[in-house]
Amino acid sequence: MQKSPATVFLGRDAEIENLEALARRVATGRGAVVLVEGEPGIGKTSLLEAAAIRFTAAGLRVHVGAAKELQRDVPFAAVRSWPAADDTAPGGGSDPSRPLLHSGDRAGDAAATHEFAVSEAILERVDAWCASTPVALIMDDLHWADASSLSVLRRLCALVDGVPLLLVLATRPLPPDRAFAELSAELVERQAPAIRLGALPDSAAAALVEYSVGAPPGPGLLRIVAGARGNPLHITESVAALLRAEAITLVAETAAPSIPEAGQPSLASLSTAIVQRLGLLSRPTRDMLPMAAALGPVINVGELSAVLDSPLLEVWRAVTEALDGGLLTRVDAELVFRHDLLRDVLADQLPDSLRSDLLRRAGQVLQATGAPLERVAYYLSAGGHELDRTSLDWLMSVAGKLIVRAPELAVALLSRAATATDLDGASRSVLVRWQTRALLWNGRAAEAEAVVRTALRTRPEHDHDVELTWLLVQACQAQGRLADAVAVAETALSTMELGAEDAGRLVGMCALDNFFLGRFEAAERAGRRAVSTGQSSGTPLATGYGLMALGAVRYTEGYLDEALDLSTRILTIFEDGTGSDQFDPYVLYAHCLIELDRLADAEQTLQTAIGHNRRMHGVYLSPNLLAKARLYLLDGRWDDALAECAASLAAPDVLGYAPVAHSLAALIGIHRGTFLPDPDALPVPDDRLGSTGYAQFHPWVKALTYEARGHPELALELLVDTHGRLADGLTASTLHYIYPDIARLAAEVGDRAAARSVVASADELLARQKTAGRSGTALLCRALADGDPETLFAAAQAFRQSGWPLHEAQANENAAVLLAASGREAEARGALDSALGLYGRLGASWDSARAAARVRPHGIRLGVRGRRNRPKSGWAALTDTERKVAALVTEGCSNSDIAAQMFLSRRTIQSHVSNILAKLGLRSRCEIAAAMPPSVLP
């Protein structure tokens, strides 16, 4: 009478229809994300299996993956469970994230940038899939997902706006974990539909019972089964238990209890039903299954044989019997327990002490089998025992790889090993270093510092330990305590016998940190010493650090040619693009080119720098993206600037550039008159390098906001205070960006002292290095202070030469005001027309309105003059860059393909695609291709 225990899918017609509707939507090019939620055993996996069949029928390319309980501490394990495509398929080939995750000992790199690089590789693969066909990505058991996978899934949610992607996530009710909370918030913000699986309808429950027993259930049997509360797994297991007990019989072709109703037992609990199922198996299989369950959801017969020290053939017989009995099943090429609940019940049969010993033995045995090192580490960590000598040697040999592949496990295992009581001094030194690296990699710098200081204070074997000292320096840096980092390094340099390479990296670090602290003289002294040490010892990194510090000081002080020469020497040393993830040989060179008004050269260098940082997982990725945004702010490509700001915000913010990106975007919003993002909601800058290097942007935004609200005095007061505070610090190199607004506001409110002060500062900067942009700034400030419109025209010409259209427009606006005030109406109108034409090209509506308001008191009214603002919507609203992107989308290129062709980041292209869709009122890439008029092709 009893049917196979294979799952039957019943009672979910409405849910399947909802998923099919989303698949049809995605097939037209519009992405979607959906959450499937329900208690264990409710049928989530069965729903996903049925949906996958229908997705394929709808023309979607389907990838199914699942998170696993034992891999919660393994970064990207869940998302990498999506099978790689065939090599011959578009977007196929080997898993691009594998080389990044298995790249050897990379524990010295920055963890955040490493994770970003892996995430980008996975997202680029998905992007390539979606470029060729609509795609469905299904993730089961999301509740077991690791934090890195959850981060990727959150980013995929943002990706669905622009690609034909259906993302289906199935989970038990999400735990109150921070990573899950961020994903949940993303789903709520996107108003993603949720399918919450409840109890099966009575009719479906009856059909499931009929399938199991081979006959329609009668009222008596249905009353018993009602105790399962519509949970399919509970129904299936409970009916199977009744059948094994011969408690069901056929009465007039209807299944009924074989015991009179008054004597019927209540329905067995799910765990009891599973345990009863074990009673049908042989004794060896009953003994083996709980131990296999304790080791995890996947069964490897060879490994299980080794761990249990049982003959391979005996283990195979037990596994085969469990397969035949429905306790195990095959998923792809793996043997797994049919359900997590089933495995949990089996594993609970073992006493805690036996389970702990089993996990320890598994960790010991599998070290020699070639098993994944993160799984070995899990067993050694879960066992709770001190490590034996063989395990310690194994841990020290794989620590660098383990830190990258399973960071949390690495911290737990290395911390336990390093504090073991019976440990020789040499091993403890090695383990303490690895423990510190693991903590730094995990972002736990304060704990890393405590470990190092304790070791240096209490263990004689650590006396004059150069590597531990270097790790202490890194721990201080990671917490933003650069002065402490310098103090540690200088103490080491003065008290320890150091080799040339160690001395070079320490003094080079001192040079850069002193620069970031604004100690320019100390930075120059240390920089010269680092260059000398590096050149004499053949240590290019020390030489590079030293040249970087020297060049950064000269750049900040305004001596651009000297800084450019020093940065060129850096490029000569690192001409092959190698170096450290903490060092970018291009960054200083690019910044010098921007300030020298060599904007095209600067843009090309920044593209190279961005590629270098992606390749090296460098910490300067976000700064270089922001530098491009700054360049585009100056040359008037504001949509491109906003796209680079978005890309910068998506990159790891190791150095604190996110507040600057928000401020730069807000500055553009003010000029455009949208005041978006909201200037009042900007994040407050912190004391990290990014915020201190561009410290004028946040108050600049607030000052222009004051002016827009009718408070020019407050605006001027804030800008003058900002100028005074920042004139001698890291911001000095770009502080002149605010000078034109100071000069204009000082003239408006009649503040002669402020006007004279900004003239002196602009002249001093020009005296140090003459450039067209600096000349224009100095001329504008002096002309406003003197009320000289002719000099303002000279300033406009200088700004035109530098390629700064906003500043050129402001010079013409100011000239128009002065000319109008002196009664030279025709000349004033000409200057005003020039200003409005430039403002119109930029879309600078606020500036246009301000210019009109300033000349209105002098009797000048605007007619239909000058170039109109770029339209806000339609094909004419697209920038040149957006037109190129749209054309490549029409050709079927993925975001990654377009990024490669245009030398931009994938995230920048994603921002451009989103802007294109918004401006055109479209919803998918397919619609861009369909709507593209020939006249728009670039």
PDB file of C-alpha atoms in Angstrom, residues 423-434 461-462 465 468:
ATOM      1  CA  LEU A 423      52.994  25.205  23.845  1.00  0.00           C
ATOM      2  CA  ASP A 424      56.634  25.849  22.968  1.00  0.00           C
ATOM      3  CA  GLY A 425      57.795  29.417  22.479  1.00  0.00           C
ATOM      4  CA  ALA A 426      58.490  29.156  18.738  1.00  0.00           C
ATOM      5  CA  SER A 427      55.043  27.778  17.954  1.00  0.00           C
ATOM      6  CA  ARG A 428      53.375  30.362  20.157  1.00  0.00           C
ATOM      7  CA  SER A 429      55.182  33.183  18.320  1.00  0.00           C
ATOM      8  CA  VAL A 430      53.975  31.887  14.957  1.00  0.00           C
ATOM      9  CA  LEU A 431      50.422  31.386  16.197  1.00  0.00           C
ATOM     10  CA  VAL A 432      50.210  34.822  17.838  1.00  0.00           C
ATOM     11  CA  ARG A 433      51.242  36.446  14.562  1.00  0.00           C
ATOM     12  CA  TRP A 434      48.606  34.512  12.638  1.00  0.00           C
ATOM     13  CA  GLU A 461      60.325  35.082  23.031  1.00  0.00           C
ATOM     14  CA  HIS A 462      58.612  38.109  21.462  1.00  0.00           C
ATOM     15  CA  ASP A 465      59.884  40.717  17.254  1.00  0.00           C
ATOM     16  CA  LEU A 468      54.733  41.645  15.717  1.00  0.00           C
TER      17      LEU A 468
END
